[in-house]
Every structure is written in structure tokens, then in C-alpha cells.
Amino acid sequence: HRAVMGVSNLEKYNEDWINNLKGSSAIVLKPKSTEEVSHILSFCNDNNLAVCPQGGNTGLVGGQLPVFDEIVISTELMNEIISLDDNSGVVVCQAGCVLESIDNILAEKGLMVPLDLGAKGSCHIGGNVSTNAGGLRLLRYGNLHGNVLGLEVVKANGEILDCLSTLKKDNTGYHLKHLFIGSEGTLGFVTKVAMQCPPRSKHTNVAFLGTQNFGKVLKTFKKAKQDLGEILSAVEVIDSSTMEFIDEKLNIKSPIGEYPFYLLIETSGSNESHDTEKLNTFLETALNKHFILNGIVASEPAKINTIWSIR
Amino acid sequence: HRAVMGVSNLEKYNEDWINNLKGSSAIVLKPKSTEEVSHILSFCNDNNLAVCPQGGNTGLVGGQLPVFDEIVISTELMNEIISLDDNSGVVVCQAGCVLESIDNILAEKGLMVPLDLGAKGSCHIGGNVSTNAGGLRLLRYGNLHGNVLGLEVVKANGEILDCLSTLKKDNTGYHLKHLFIGSEGTLGFVTKVAMQCPPRSKHTNVAFLGTQNFGKVLKTFKKAKQDLGEILSAVEVIDSSTMEFIDEKLNIKSPIGEYPFYLLIETSGSNESHDTEKLNTFLETALNKHFILNGIVASEPAKINTIWSIR
């Protein structure tokens, strides 16, 4: 079971979930440790065998799929949390940990992963790092270059590179780890990740707004940054033709009627009444100044999910 | 005036401000543009002349000083703000812009630089990038790897490298710019910087607390992250022997009497009453749980400065 062969067994590693792309790898290897990754890469390098690293296979652009018959090296079994320091908020884990699993463990300590994707239930943190995944809350927490404190990487020749610092302010030597963030596995195979995790927000609000034109969208965005400041956690823009497409394909309608542009604005913070007050003040001003024409707010999880489902 | 020579004129470029270290460069060049930097470096490279890039000369470890007789290339005249987009909060400027000058220009748009140092009145942003300067609010805004969106760099041979993206979510190619952040000018001379700037906080509070031991310091820190969440902007720890030293050398006394450990906690946010309420609730809990023994809070700028002066 650590080496998968046979066409039918390999299907799920050779195709992405929308069946858009297809490779024809004949074997998938599932190392459990950095040393195993190192042995595999060293062997493949010596024997001129092409490899393709794969995490949760959730990518939509095919970076995780073999182009021809490369050996797939899956991080599926590298799913151990190595340490979690709840004073500093630093988690260290193997590359194959599923994003949502890490988040669940962090939740027990009042922390969260600074990254939230549609694919969080199956994507691996190693893949997130290798693709510099952004996700829904990029606006609030920035990209992984700011949140990854350290990496352990295996180079193509099998050499293990230890850049696994857990210190927030580490300026020793060149910051090599950044080369591997977003390099899609082309420079090395990420085996371990140390990540800075922010306090988990206690309360979330979502507003769905209708605006007249793109100029008003920008004005609303700017005002939201000013008035909501530190609790603003996501802003998404949807135009009317996208909304029509969503209605047609997914049968989800705009909950506020039809407008040329829509804005989804999320706040999350540590105090429910403070957050709600800030959001209400912002919405009143935006309505009075005609930045927005209409809007609804949701604070219950079910209603929040309904609004996010549009996106 | 663009080339400085003569021992007395060169003093300020050859020494740091605490007179701890001294070089003996015989010439300082002050380019105004990237092209001039490129010509200088190309010439020096062809003629085997050693160079030493220098920004505001505020570093305390001597990285900006010539070791022997290197040619100092100063960013002093490269102080132009190239663009400022107040929708996205992205500023692009030349490497010689003084940190505080950038911050003053951002303040007019309700923005701030995500970096605050004691030397802000004279340090240059190019030097901040080259040293990956952290500063007082690293806790809140993270280091420059998270905030620098793009760089323009001149390599030793004079080649200009354009990594000057202003896009927050740019995943095209390798993220080369990170190599230059914190590499102290050894890989290239930073000529332009694009930086993501957060909304300027409207209100600041500072608390100065006394605790019994380091265990309680950690408990207070954790509680502060939980209760103050998104408005926590700085935490500093001072032990009793440091406090005695500060009293002896600078004649600044602890404003709350003597304790084994002191904590300086700063909050900054968009709503004064919300921030104050969160801070008061946190302090009450910390006192009731005996995490802290005593504490004062300041919200007026003068009092805030007095407390920060201890640090």
C-alpha cells in the first residue's frame, strides 16, 4: 500500500477532480518521512527517472499531475503534527497534513491557520506552500511568505535542506525558504512546514451589498478598510454577468435583487457587539453616501454559508 | 556634491552614530537613479573595485559601513515617491526614502508603513529591506517578506532586475525578490520598493504592567492575544535588572514601582471606545487571575511616549 500500481488504482492520482487533465503515471510512492523522500529522490535522480510531487490533488491548473509517466510521490502519509506552541502560535507539521485538520487542532488552542481555501478539507499544507496558495482571507493575513516561518525541503539529488526555523524574527543568513514557496515543487520537495498562526476570531459577520458601478465598488472598499480597519477579513467583488451565470448553473440567486455589481464583505474579530456596531456604522455611511444601493448582513453560521456559497 | 571626498566630509559615512565602528572609505557616490547605480556597479565590477551600499547609516551592527576602503554608494539622493495607490494601499518608492517621510505621506491617505523603528527619522527603506528590519510592531504586521510586494534591484555586474510587482497575489515565476530581503546588499543593491500598507490606526493605548515571574509573563501574553485579538499591536518584556540599568543610565524609573518583570502592551485600532473597553476587560481579568500584580494605562500621546521611552 506504500507503492500503488495498476491503472484503476492510479486513476485518482492521474486525474484532477474536474477531469480536465490527465497524466499516465504507472506508480505512486507514499513516503512517511523526510528520509524516505530523500531516498526516493536520490534514487530517481541517479537513474534519470522523472518525478511529480503530489499533495491533496486539489489544484485546478494541473501542477500536481504527471504530464506523461512521471513517478508520483504523494504526501498522503506524511500527516503528522510535529509541535504546537500555543504561546507563540507556531505549528510545525509534515507536508501532507490536510489544511482543515491542522485548523481543527489549532482551534482547540484558540488559534487558526492564516489560510482558508475551498479545498481545505483535502488540500495538503505542502501543496499550499508549493503553490503559495492565497485563499479567501489573503486580504487579512497576507500570503504564505509572511506566515511560513520555516521549511524543510528535499532537493532533487536527495539532499535535505533544513530551513525549519520557528522564530518570527530570524535574520540569520539568506532567507532561502522563500525560494520554495510558490515554486511548485520545481526546486525541491517540501517535507515540513513551520507556520505562524493568528488568534482565532470569535465572531464573524458577512454583508452582501449591491452597487451601481465599479467606481462605487472602489469607494466602498476604501471606506470598508477605513471604518472596519482591523476586523475586515474578506472582500469579494461579483459583477452582474457572473451573478447571472451562478443563478443559471447553480440556481443561487442574489439575496438582494439585481445590481450591476455586488460586494461580499466579511468581518471577524474578538468582540461580537463591537464588530456588529462597526459594521452597522459602516453600512449606514455607505448607504447615506450612495456608495451602495442595498445590503444585507448575516451573523449566523448558516446564513453566512449561504452568502459565501454565491462566491 | 554627488561625489564626496576628503577625510572630514567622509566622517559621517565612515562611522556609525555610537562611534563603535569605523571604516576608511575615500569616496562616497550619491546616485539619483537606478541607471546611475547600474553604471557605478558595472564600472566597479569591471575594475575590481569593492563597494559598500549605505542607506541612513542607522544600523547598530555595522553592515552599512566600509570595512576598509570600499567605495560607499549612498541612497541619500534616491528619495522619490514613485506612486501611491490609496485603493490598494500600495506605495512604490526609491530606496533612499526615509521611513518617517513615507509614513507622513501615507498618513494623509489614512495609511501607515507596516514597520516602525527607533531610527525611523533617518533610516532608508532600502536599508530596511536589505536588513529585513523588524521593529516595534513585528507582532502585528509581520516582517517585510509579508509586506514587500516588489523590488527593483541592481546586481553587482550592473544588471537591473525588475521584480517590482504591485500585486498582492502575484504567483508568476519564482519569487526572487525574497532573496534580496535581509541579504544586506550582498546579492544586489535595492533601488526601488513596492510595499503593502495597512490602514492607519485611529487610536492607541499603552499599558505598563508588573508581573511576578516569567511564567506569568507568558500567561499574560497569551491572554492578551486572546482578549485583545486584532487590536494588539506591540508587546515588550523588560526584566528587573534591565529596568535598574535604564534607571541608572537614563534616569527613567518604572511608573508602577518595582517588580521582577514588566510588560509593555500596546493596542491600536479604529474605534477608541471599543479599544479601551477591550483593554480594560483584559486588565481586570489579568489582575483577578493574578497574572499581573499592578498596571497603568495611557492613551494620550505624551503619556504613551513616556512609557515607550523606557523601552
Coordinates of C-alpha atoms in Angstrom, one line a residue:
Chain A
H1 CA 0.0 0.0 0.0
R2 CA 3.0 2.3 0.2
A3 CA 3.5 1.9 -3.6
V4 CA 0.4 2.0 -5.7
M5 CA 0.3 0.3 -9.1
G6 CA -2.3 -0.8 -11.6
V7 CA -4.3 1.5 -13.9
S8 CA -7.6 1.6 -11.9
N9 CA -5.8 2.2 -8.5
L10 CA -3.8 5.0 -10.1
E11 CA -6.8 6.9 -11.6
K12 CA -7.3 9.2 -8.6
Y13 CA -3.6 10.3 -8.8
N14 CA -3.6 10.8 -12.6
E15 CA -6.7 13.0 -12.9
D16 CA -7.8 16.2 -11.3
W17 CA -11.3 16.3 -9.8
I18 CA -12.9 18.2 -12.6
N19 CA -11.4 15.6 -15.1
N20 CA -9.9 18.3 -17.1
L21 CA -6.4 17.0 -17.2
K22 CA -4.9 13.5 -17.2
G23 CA -1.5 12.0 -16.8
S24 CA -0.3 8.4 -17.2
S25 CA 1.9 7.6 -14.2
A26 CA 2.4 3.9 -13.7
I27 CA 3.4 4.2 -10.0
V28 CA 2.6 6.3 -6.9
L29 CA 5.0 6.2 -4.0
K30 CA 3.9 7.2 -0.5
P31 CA 6.8 8.1 1.8
K32 CA 6.2 8.6 5.5
S33 CA 9.3 10.5 6.4
T34 CA 11.8 13.1 5.1
E35 CA 14.4 10.3 4.9
E36 CA 12.2 8.2 2.7
V37 CA 11.6 11.2 0.4
S38 CA 15.3 11.8 0.3
H39 CA 16.0 8.1 -0.6
I40 CA 13.4 8.2 -3.4
L41 CA 14.6 11.5 -4.9
S42 CA 18.2 10.4 -4.7
F43 CA 17.4 7.1 -6.4
C44 CA 15.3 8.8 -9.1
N45 CA 18.0 11.4 -9.7
D46 CA 20.7 8.8 -10.1
N47 CA 18.6 6.8 -12.5
N48 CA 17.2 9.7 -14.5
L49 CA 13.6 9.0 -13.5
A50 CA 11.2 11.9 -13.7
V51 CA 9.1 12.6 -10.5
C52 CA 5.9 14.6 -9.8
P53 CA 5.2 15.6 -6.2
Q54 CA 1.5 15.5 -5.3
G55 CA -0.4 16.7 -2.2
G56 CA -4.2 16.6 -1.9
N57 CA -4.6 16.7 -5.7
T58 CA -7.0 19.7 -5.4
G59 CA -5.2 22.1 -7.8
L60 CA -7.2 23.3 -10.8
V61 CA -4.3 24.1 -13.1
G62 CA -2.8 20.6 -13.1
G63 CA 0.5 21.4 -11.4
Q64 CA 0.1 18.3 -9.2
L65 CA -0.5 15.9 -12.1
P66 CA 2.1 13.9 -14.1
V67 CA 2.4 15.2 -17.7
F68 CA 3.5 11.8 -19.0
D69 CA 4.6 8.8 -16.9
E70 CA 6.4 10.5 -14.1
I71 CA 6.6 8.7 -10.7
V72 CA 4.1 10.4 -8.4
I73 CA 5.4 11.0 -4.9
S74 CA 2.4 11.6 -2.7
T75 CA 2.5 13.3 0.7
E76 CA -0.6 11.4 1.7
L77 CA 1.1 9.5 4.6
M78 CA 3.2 12.5 5.8
N79 CA 0.4 13.8 8.0
E80 CA 2.0 14.2 11.5
I81 CA 1.7 17.4 13.6
I82 CA 5.2 17.7 15.0
S83 CA 4.7 20.5 17.5
L84 CA 2.3 23.2 18.5
D85 CA 3.4 26.1 20.8
D86 CA 0.3 27.9 21.9
N87 CA 2.4 30.8 23.5
S88 CA 4.0 31.8 20.2
G89 CA 1.2 30.4 18.0
V90 CA 3.7 28.3 15.9
V91 CA 2.7 24.9 14.5
V92 CA 5.3 22.6 12.8
C93 CA 3.9 19.8 10.7
Q94 CA 4.6 17.4 7.9
A95 CA 3.8 18.4 4.4
G96 CA 0.9 16.0 4.0
C97 CA -1.3 17.4 6.8
V98 CA -4.7 18.4 5.5
L99 CA -5.3 22.2 6.0
E100 CA -8.6 21.7 7.8
S101 CA -7.1 19.0 10.1
I102 CA -4.4 21.5 11.2
D103 CA -7.1 24.2 11.7
N104 CA -9.2 21.8 13.9
I105 CA -6.2 21.1 16.1
L106 CA -5.4 24.8 16.3
A107 CA -9.0 25.7 17.1
E108 CA -8.6 23.8 20.5
K109 CA -5.9 26.3 21.4
G110 CA -7.8 29.4 20.2
L111 CA -5.7 29.7 17.0
M112 CA -6.3 29.3 13.3
V113 CA -4.4 28.7 10.1
P114 CA -3.9 32.0 8.3
L115 CA -5.2 30.5 5.1
D116 CA -8.7 29.4 4.1
L117 CA -9.5 27.7 0.7
G118 CA -12.5 26.0 -0.8
A119 CA -10.4 22.8 -0.9
K120 CA -9.4 23.0 2.8
G121 CA -10.9 19.6 3.5
S122 CA -8.5 17.8 1.2
C123 CA -5.6 20.0 0.2
H124 CA -2.2 19.4 1.9
I125 CA -0.2 22.2 3.5
G126 CA 2.9 21.2 1.5
G127 CA 0.9 21.8 -1.7
N128 CA -0.3 25.1 -0.3
V129 CA 3.2 26.2 0.3
S130 CA 4.5 25.0 -3.1
T131 CA 1.7 26.9 -4.9
N132 CA 1.8 29.9 -2.5
A133 CA -2.0 29.4 -2.1
G134 CA -3.8 32.6 -1.3
G135 CA -7.4 31.8 -0.5
L136 CA -10.3 33.8 0.9
R137 CA -8.5 35.8 3.6
L138 CA -5.4 36.9 1.8
L139 CA -6.6 40.5 2.4
R140 CA -6.4 40.0 6.2
Y141 CA -3.5 37.6 6.7
G142 CA -1.4 38.1 3.6
N143 CA 0.3 35.3 1.7
L144 CA 2.4 32.4 2.9
H145 CA 5.7 34.4 2.5
G146 CA 4.5 36.3 5.6
N147 CA 3.2 33.3 7.6
V148 CA 5.6 30.5 6.9
L149 CA 8.5 30.7 9.4
G150 CA 10.4 27.7 8.3
L151 CA 10.6 24.8 5.8
E152 CA 12.3 21.5 5.5
V153 CA 12.9 20.7 1.8
V154 CA 14.5 17.8 -0.1
K155 CA 16.3 18.8 -3.2
A156 CA 16.2 16.7 -6.4
N157 CA 19.5 14.9 -5.5
G158 CA 18.1 13.8 -2.2
E159 CA 19.9 16.4 -0.1
I160 CA 17.8 17.6 2.9
L161 CA 17.7 21.3 3.4
D162 CA 16.8 22.4 7.0
C163 CA 15.3 25.9 7.0
L164 CA 12.9 24.9 9.7
S165 CA 13.1 28.0 11.9
T166 CA 10.2 28.6 14.3
L167 CA 11.4 32.1 15.2
K168 CA 9.3 35.1 14.0
K169 CA 12.3 37.4 13.8
D170 CA 15.0 35.2 12.2
N171 CA 17.5 37.1 10.1
T172 CA 20.4 34.6 10.1
G173 CA 21.8 34.0 6.6
Y174 CA 19.9 34.2 3.4
H175 CA 16.1 33.6 3.6
L176 CA 16.3 30.5 1.3
K177 CA 12.9 29.1 2.3
H178 CA 11.1 31.8 0.3
L179 CA 12.5 30.3 -2.9
F180 CA 10.5 27.1 -2.3
I181 CA 7.2 29.0 -1.5
G182 CA 5.3 29.1 -4.8
S183 CA 7.9 27.3 -6.9
E184 CA 5.5 24.3 -7.5
G185 CA 8.0 21.7 -6.4
T186 CA 10.4 22.5 -9.2
L187 CA 13.2 23.5 -6.8
G188 CA 12.6 20.9 -4.1
F189 CA 10.1 18.7 -2.3
V190 CA 8.6 20.4 0.8
T191 CA 8.6 17.9 3.7
K192 CA 7.9 20.0 6.8
V193 CA 6.3 23.4 7.4
A194 CA 6.6 25.8 10.4
M195 CA 3.8 28.3 10.3
Q196 CA 2.8 31.4 12.4
C197 CA -0.9 31.1 13.4
P198 CA -3.0 34.1 14.5
P199 CA -5.6 34.1 17.3
R200 CA -8.9 32.5 16.1
S201 CA -11.6 35.1 15.6
K202 CA -14.5 34.6 18.0
H203 CA -17.2 36.2 15.9
T204 CA -17.9 36.6 12.1
N205 CA -20.3 38.9 10.2
V206 CA -20.9 38.8 6.4
A207 CA -22.5 41.6 4.4
F208 CA -23.8 41.3 0.8
L209 CA -24.1 44.6 -1.0
G210 CA -25.3 45.9 -4.3
T211 CA -23.6 48.8 -6.1
Q212 CA -24.2 50.9 -9.2
N213 CA -20.8 50.8 -10.9
F214 CA -17.2 49.8 -10.4
G215 CA -16.3 53.3 -9.1
K216 CA -18.7 52.8 -6.2
V217 CA -17.2 49.4 -5.6
L218 CA -13.8 51.0 -5.1
K219 CA -15.2 53.7 -2.8
T220 CA -17.0 51.1 -0.7
F221 CA -13.8 49.0 -0.5
K222 CA -11.8 52.0 0.7
K223 CA -14.4 53.1 3.2
A224 CA -14.6 49.5 4.5
K225 CA -10.8 49.5 5.1
Q226 CA -11.1 52.8 7.0
D227 CA -14.2 52.0 9.1
L228 CA -13.8 48.3 9.7
G229 CA -10.0 48.5 10.0
E230 CA -8.5 45.5 11.8
I231 CA -11.7 43.4 11.7
L232 CA -12.1 43.3 7.9
S233 CA -11.3 39.8 6.9
A234 CA -12.5 39.3 3.3
V235 CA -13.8 41.4 0.3
E236 CA -15.1 39.8 -2.9
V237 CA -16.5 41.5 -6.0
I238 CA -19.1 39.9 -8.2
D239 CA -20.4 41.5 -11.4
S240 CA -23.9 41.1 -12.8
S241 CA -23.0 38.6 -15.6
T242 CA -21.2 36.4 -13.1
M243 CA -24.2 36.5 -10.9
E244 CA -26.5 35.5 -13.8
F245 CA -24.1 32.6 -14.6
I246 CA -24.2 31.5 -10.9
D247 CA -28.0 31.6 -11.0
E248 CA -28.2 29.6 -14.2
K249 CA -25.6 26.9 -13.3
L250 CA -26.1 26.6 -9.6
N251 CA -29.5 28.1 -9.1
I252 CA -28.3 30.5 -6.5
K253 CA -29.9 33.9 -6.7
S254 CA -28.7 37.3 -5.3
P255 CA -30.4 37.7 -2.0
I256 CA -30.8 41.4 -2.5
G257 CA -32.2 41.7 -6.1
E258 CA -30.3 42.7 -9.2
Y259 CA -27.5 45.2 -9.3
P260 CA -24.6 45.9 -11.7
F261 CA -22.0 45.0 -9.0
Y262 CA -22.1 43.0 -5.8
L263 CA -19.7 43.1 -2.8
L264 CA -19.3 40.4 -0.2
I265 CA -17.7 41.8 2.9
E266 CA -16.7 39.7 5.9
T267 CA -15.6 40.9 9.3
S268 CA -14.2 38.8 12.1
G269 CA -13.0 39.9 15.5
S270 CA -12.8 39.2 19.2
N271 CA -15.9 41.0 20.4
E272 CA -19.4 40.4 18.9
S273 CA -21.0 43.7 19.8
H274 CA -18.0 45.8 18.8
D275 CA -17.8 44.1 15.4
T276 CA -21.6 44.5 14.8
E277 CA -21.5 48.1 15.8
K278 CA -18.6 48.9 13.4
L279 CA -20.3 47.1 10.5
N280 CA -23.6 48.8 11.1
T281 CA -21.9 52.2 11.2
F282 CA -20.0 51.4 8.0
L283 CA -23.2 50.3 6.2
E284 CA -25.2 53.4 7.2
T285 CA -22.4 55.7 6.0
A286 CA -22.1 53.7 2.7
L287 CA -25.9 53.9 2.1
N288 CA -26.1 57.6 3.0
K289 CA -23.2 58.5 0.7
H290 CA -24.8 56.3 -2.1
F291 CA -21.7 54.1 -2.3
I292 CA -24.1 51.2 -2.1
L293 CA -27.7 50.8 -3.1
N294 CA -28.8 47.9 -0.9
G295 CA -27.4 45.4 1.5
I296 CA -28.0 42.5 4.0
V297 CA -26.0 41.3 6.9
A298 CA -25.7 37.8 8.3
S299 CA -24.1 36.7 11.6
E300 CA -25.4 33.2 12.0
P301 CA -23.2 30.4 10.5
A302 CA -26.0 29.0 8.3
K303 CA -26.8 32.4 6.7
I304 CA -23.1 33.2 6.4
N305 CA -22.6 30.0 4.5
T306 CA -25.5 30.8 2.2
I307 CA -23.9 34.1 1.3
W308 CA -20.4 32.6 0.8
S309 CA -21.9 29.9 -1.4
I310 CA -22.5 32.6 -4.1
R311 CA -18.8 33.1 -4.3
Chain B
H1 CA 28.3 67.2 -4.3
R2 CA 27.3 63.9 -5.9
A3 CA 30.8 62.5 -5.1
V4 CA 32.1 63.2 -1.6
M5 CA 35.8 63.2 -0.9
G6 CA 38.1 64.5 1.8
V7 CA 38.6 62.9 5.3
S8 CA 36.4 65.4 7.3
N9 CA 33.5 65.2 4.8
L10 CA 33.6 61.5 4.8
E11 CA 33.4 61.1 8.6
K12 CA 29.6 60.7 8.8
Y13 CA 29.7 57.9 6.1
N14 CA 32.6 56.1 7.8
E15 CA 31.3 55.9 11.3
D16 CA 28.1 54.7 12.9
W17 CA 26.4 57.1 15.4
I18 CA 27.6 55.3 18.5
N19 CA 31.2 55.6 17.2
N20 CA 31.6 51.9 17.7
L21 CA 32.8 51.0 14.3
K22 CA 34.9 52.9 11.7
G23 CA 35.8 52.3 8.0
S24 CA 38.2 54.3 5.9
S25 CA 36.4 54.8 2.6
A26 CA 38.0 57.6 0.5
I27 CA 34.9 58.4 -1.6
V28 CA 31.1 58.4 -1.4
L29 CA 29.0 58.3 -4.5
K30 CA 25.4 59.5 -4.5
P31 CA 23.4 58.3 -7.5
K32 CA 19.9 59.6 -8.1
S33 CA 18.5 56.9 -10.4
T34 CA 18.6 53.2 -10.9
E35 CA 20.6 53.7 -14.1
E36 CA 23.3 55.6 -12.3
V37 CA 23.5 52.8 -9.7
S38 CA 23.8 50.4 -12.6
H39 CA 26.6 52.4 -14.2
I40 CA 28.5 52.6 -10.9
L41 CA 28.2 48.9 -10.1
S42 CA 29.1 47.9 -13.7
F43 CA 32.2 50.1 -13.6
C44 CA 33.3 48.9 -10.2
N45 CA 32.7 45.3 -11.2
D46 CA 34.8 45.6 -14.4
N47 CA 37.6 47.3 -12.4
N48 CA 37.6 45.1 -9.3
L49 CA 36.6 47.9 -7.0
A50 CA 34.9 47.0 -3.8
V51 CA 31.6 48.8 -2.9
C52 CA 29.5 49.3 0.2
P53 CA 25.9 50.3 -0.1
Q54 CA 24.7 52.7 2.6
G55 CA 21.2 54.0 3.5
G56 CA 20.5 56.1 6.5
N57 CA 23.6 54.8 8.4
T58 CA 21.5 53.9 11.4
G59 CA 22.4 50.2 11.7
L60 CA 24.0 49.2 15.0
V61 CA 25.9 46.2 13.7
G62 CA 28.0 48.0 11.1
G63 CA 26.5 46.4 8.0
Q64 CA 26.3 49.8 6.3
L65 CA 30.0 50.7 7.0
P66 CA 33.0 50.1 4.8
V67 CA 35.3 47.6 6.4
F68 CA 38.4 49.0 4.7
D69 CA 38.4 51.5 1.8
E70 CA 35.3 50.4 -0.2
I71 CA 33.5 52.9 -2.3
V72 CA 30.4 53.9 -0.4
I73 CA 27.3 54.1 -2.6
S74 CA 24.8 56.2 -0.7
T75 CA 21.0 56.1 -1.4
E76 CA 20.7 59.7 0.1
L77 CA 19.5 61.3 -3.2
M78 CA 17.2 58.4 -4.2
N79 CA 14.3 59.7 -2.2
E80 CA 11.4 59.9 -4.7
I81 CA 7.9 58.5 -4.0
I82 CA 7.0 57.0 -7.4
S83 CA 3.4 56.1 -6.8
L84 CA 0.8 55.7 -4.1
D85 CA -2.5 53.9 -4.8
D86 CA -4.8 54.6 -1.9
N87 CA -7.4 52.0 -3.1
S88 CA -5.0 49.1 -2.8
G89 CA -2.7 50.8 -0.2
V90 CA 0.4 50.2 -2.3
V91 CA 3.3 52.6 -2.3
V92 CA 6.2 52.5 -4.7
C93 CA 9.3 54.5 -3.9
Q94 CA 13.0 54.8 -4.3
A95 CA 15.3 53.1 -1.9
G96 CA 16.6 56.2 -0.2
C97 CA 13.2 57.4 1.1
V98 CA 13.3 58.0 4.8
L99 CA 10.8 55.7 6.6
E100 CA 9.1 58.5 8.5
S101 CA 8.8 60.6 5.3
I102 CA 6.9 57.7 3.6
D103 CA 4.8 57.3 6.7
N104 CA 3.9 61.0 6.7
I105 CA 2.8 60.9 3.1
L106 CA 0.8 57.7 3.8
A107 CA -0.9 59.4 6.8
E108 CA -2.6 61.8 4.5
K109 CA -4.4 58.9 2.9
G110 CA -5.2 57.1 6.1
L111 CA -2.5 54.6 5.7
M112 CA 0.8 53.7 7.5
V113 CA 4.0 51.9 6.9
P114 CA 3.8 48.4 8.4
L115 CA 7.2 49.0 10.1
D116 CA 8.2 51.3 13.0
L117 CA 11.7 51.6 14.3
G118 CA 13.5 53.9 16.7
A119 CA 15.6 55.1 13.7
K120 CA 12.5 55.9 11.5
G121 CA 13.5 59.6 11.3
S122 CA 16.7 58.8 9.4
C123 CA 16.7 55.2 8.2
H124 CA 16.1 54.5 4.5
I125 CA 13.5 52.0 3.2
G126 CA 16.2 50.3 1.0
G127 CA 18.2 49.6 4.2
N128 CA 15.1 48.4 6.0
V129 CA 14.5 45.9 3.2
S130 CA 18.2 44.8 2.9
T131 CA 18.3 44.1 6.6
N132 CA 14.7 42.8 6.9
A133 CA 14.2 45.3 9.7
G134 CA 11.6 44.1 12.2
G135 CA 10.8 46.9 14.6
L136 CA 8.3 47.5 17.3
R137 CA 5.2 46.2 15.5
L138 CA 6.5 43.0 14.0
L139 CA 3.9 41.2 16.2
R140 CA 1.1 42.9 14.4
Y141 CA 2.2 43.3 10.8
G142 CA 4.9 40.7 10.4
N143 CA 8.2 41.1 8.7
L144 CA 9.0 42.7 5.3
H145 CA 8.7 39.3 3.5
G146 CA 5.0 39.7 4.0
N147 CA 4.7 43.4 3.2
V148 CA 7.1 44.0 0.3
L149 CA 5.2 43.3 -2.9
G150 CA 8.0 44.1 -5.3
L151 CA 11.6 45.2 -5.6
E152 CA 13.9 46.6 -8.2
V153 CA 17.5 45.5 -7.7
V154 CA 20.8 46.1 -9.4
K155 CA 23.2 43.2 -9.4
A156 CA 26.9 43.5 -8.9
N157 CA 27.6 43.5 -12.6
G158 CA 25.2 46.4 -13.2
E159 CA 22.3 44.3 -14.4
I160 CA 18.9 45.7 -13.4
L161 CA 16.4 43.1 -12.1
D162 CA 12.8 44.2 -12.2
C163 CA 10.7 42.4 -9.6
L164 CA 8.6 45.5 -9.0
S165 CA 5.2 43.9 -8.8
T166 CA 2.5 45.8 -7.0
L167 CA 0.0 43.0 -7.0
K168 CA -0.8 41.4 -3.6
K169 CA -1.5 38.0 -5.1
D170 CA 1.3 37.6 -7.7
N171 CA 2.4 34.0 -8.3
T172 CA 4.1 34.3 -11.6
G173 CA 7.5 32.7 -11.7
Y174 CA 9.9 32.3 -8.8
H175 CA 9.6 34.8 -6.0
L176 CA 13.1 36.1 -6.5
K177 CA 12.6 39.4 -4.6
H178 CA 12.7 37.5 -1.3
L179 CA 16.3 36.6 -1.8
F180 CA 17.2 40.3 -1.5
I181 CA 15.1 41.0 1.6
G182 CA 17.5 40.6 4.5
S183 CA 20.6 39.8 2.4
E184 CA 22.3 43.0 3.5
G185 CA 23.2 44.1 0.0
T186 CA 25.4 41.1 -0.7
L187 CA 23.3 39.9 -3.6
G188 CA 22.3 43.2 -5.1
F189 CA 21.6 46.9 -4.5
V190 CA 17.9 47.6 -3.8
T191 CA 16.8 50.7 -5.9
K192 CA 13.0 50.6 -5.6
V193 CA 10.5 49.1 -3.2
A194 CA 6.8 48.4 -3.6
M195 CA 5.1 47.9 -0.2
Q196 CA 1.6 47.0 1.0
C197 CA 0.5 49.5 3.6
P198 CA -2.3 48.8 6.2
P199 CA -5.0 51.3 7.3
R200 CA -3.6 53.8 9.8
S201 CA -4.9 53.1 13.3
K202 CA -7.0 55.9 14.7
H203 CA -6.4 55.3 18.3
T204 CA -3.6 53.9 20.5
N205 CA -3.5 52.7 24.1
V206 CA -0.4 51.6 26.0
A207 CA -0.4 49.6 29.3
F208 CA 2.6 49.1 31.5
L209 CA 2.3 46.1 33.8
G210 CA 4.2 44.4 36.6
T211 CA 4.4 40.6 37.0
Q212 CA 5.9 38.2 39.5
N213 CA 7.8 35.8 37.2
F214 CA 8.3 34.7 33.6
G215 CA 5.6 32.1 33.8
K216 CA 3.1 34.9 34.5
V217 CA 4.6 37.0 31.6
L218 CA 3.7 34.1 29.2
K219 CA 0.2 33.8 30.7
T220 CA -0.4 37.5 30.3
F221 CA 0.9 37.4 26.7
K222 CA -1.4 34.6 25.8
K223 CA -4.4 36.2 27.4
A224 CA -3.6 39.5 25.6
K225 CA -3.6 37.7 22.3
Q226 CA -7.0 36.1 23.1
D227 CA -8.7 39.2 24.6
L228 CA -7.2 42.0 22.5
G229 CA -7.1 40.0 19.3
E230 CA -6.9 42.1 16.2
I231 CA -6.0 45.4 18.1
L232 CA -2.9 44.1 19.8
S233 CA 0.0 46.0 18.2
A234 CA 3.1 45.5 20.4
V235 CA 4.3 43.5 23.4
E236 CA 7.7 44.1 25.1
V237 CA 9.1 42.4 28.1
I238 CA 11.6 44.1 30.5
D239 CA 13.2 42.3 33.4
S240 CA 14.2 43.9 36.7
S241 CA 17.9 44.2 36.1
T242 CA 17.3 45.9 32.7
M243 CA 14.9 48.3 34.5
E244 CA 17.6 49.1 37.1
F245 CA 20.1 49.7 34.2
I246 CA 17.6 52.1 32.5
D247 CA 17.1 53.9 35.8
E248 CA 20.9 54.2 36.3
K249 CA 21.9 55.3 32.8
L250 CA 18.8 57.2 31.6
N251 CA 17.2 58.1 34.9
I252 CA 13.9 56.7 33.8
K253 CA 12.0 54.9 36.6
S254 CA 9.3 52.3 36.4
P255 CA 6.0 54.2 36.8
I256 CA 4.4 51.4 38.8
G257 CA 7.1 50.5 41.4
E258 CA 9.4 47.5 41.4
Y259 CA 8.5 44.1 40.0
P260 CA 10.5 41.1 38.8
F261 CA 9.2 41.5 35.2
Y262 CA 7.5 44.3 33.3
L263 CA 5.3 44.1 30.2
L264 CA 4.6 46.9 27.8
I265 CA 1.4 46.2 25.8
E266 CA 0.1 48.5 23.1
T267 CA -3.2 48.3 21.3
S268 CA -4.2 50.3 18.2
G269 CA -7.5 50.2 16.4
S270 CA -10.2 52.0 14.6
N271 CA -12.6 52.8 17.4
E272 CA -11.5 54.4 20.7
S273 CA -14.3 53.2 23.0
H274 CA -14.1 49.7 21.7
D275 CA -10.3 49.5 22.1
T276 CA -10.5 51.0 25.6
E277 CA -13.2 48.6 26.6
K278 CA -11.3 45.6 25.4
L279 CA -8.1 46.7 27.2
N280 CA -9.9 47.3 30.5
T281 CA -11.6 43.9 30.4
F282 CA -8.3 42.3 29.7
L283 CA -6.6 44.1 32.6
E284 CA -9.3 43.2 35.0
T285 CA -9.1 39.6 34.1
A286 CA -5.3 39.6 34.3
L287 CA -5.4 41.2 37.7
N288 CA -8.2 38.9 39.0
K289 CA -6.3 35.8 37.8
H290 CA -3.1 37.2 39.4
F291 CA -1.3 37.1 36.0
I292 CA -0.2 40.7 36.8
L293 CA 0.3 42.5 40.1
N294 CA -0.1 46.1 39.0
G295 CA -0.6 48.2 35.9
I296 CA -1.3 51.6 34.4
V297 CA -2.8 52.6 31.1
A298 CA -2.0 55.6 28.9
S299 CA -4.0 56.9 25.9
E300 CA -2.6 60.4 25.5
P301 CA 0.3 60.7 23.1
A302 CA 2.6 62.4 25.7
K303 CA 2.0 59.6 28.3
I304 CA 2.3 56.9 25.7
N305 CA 5.7 58.4 24.7
T306 CA 6.9 58.4 28.3
I307 CA 6.1 54.7 28.7
W308 CA 7.7 53.8 25.3
S309 CA 10.8 55.7 26.4
I310 CA 11.5 53.0 28.9
R311 CA 11.9 50.6 26.1

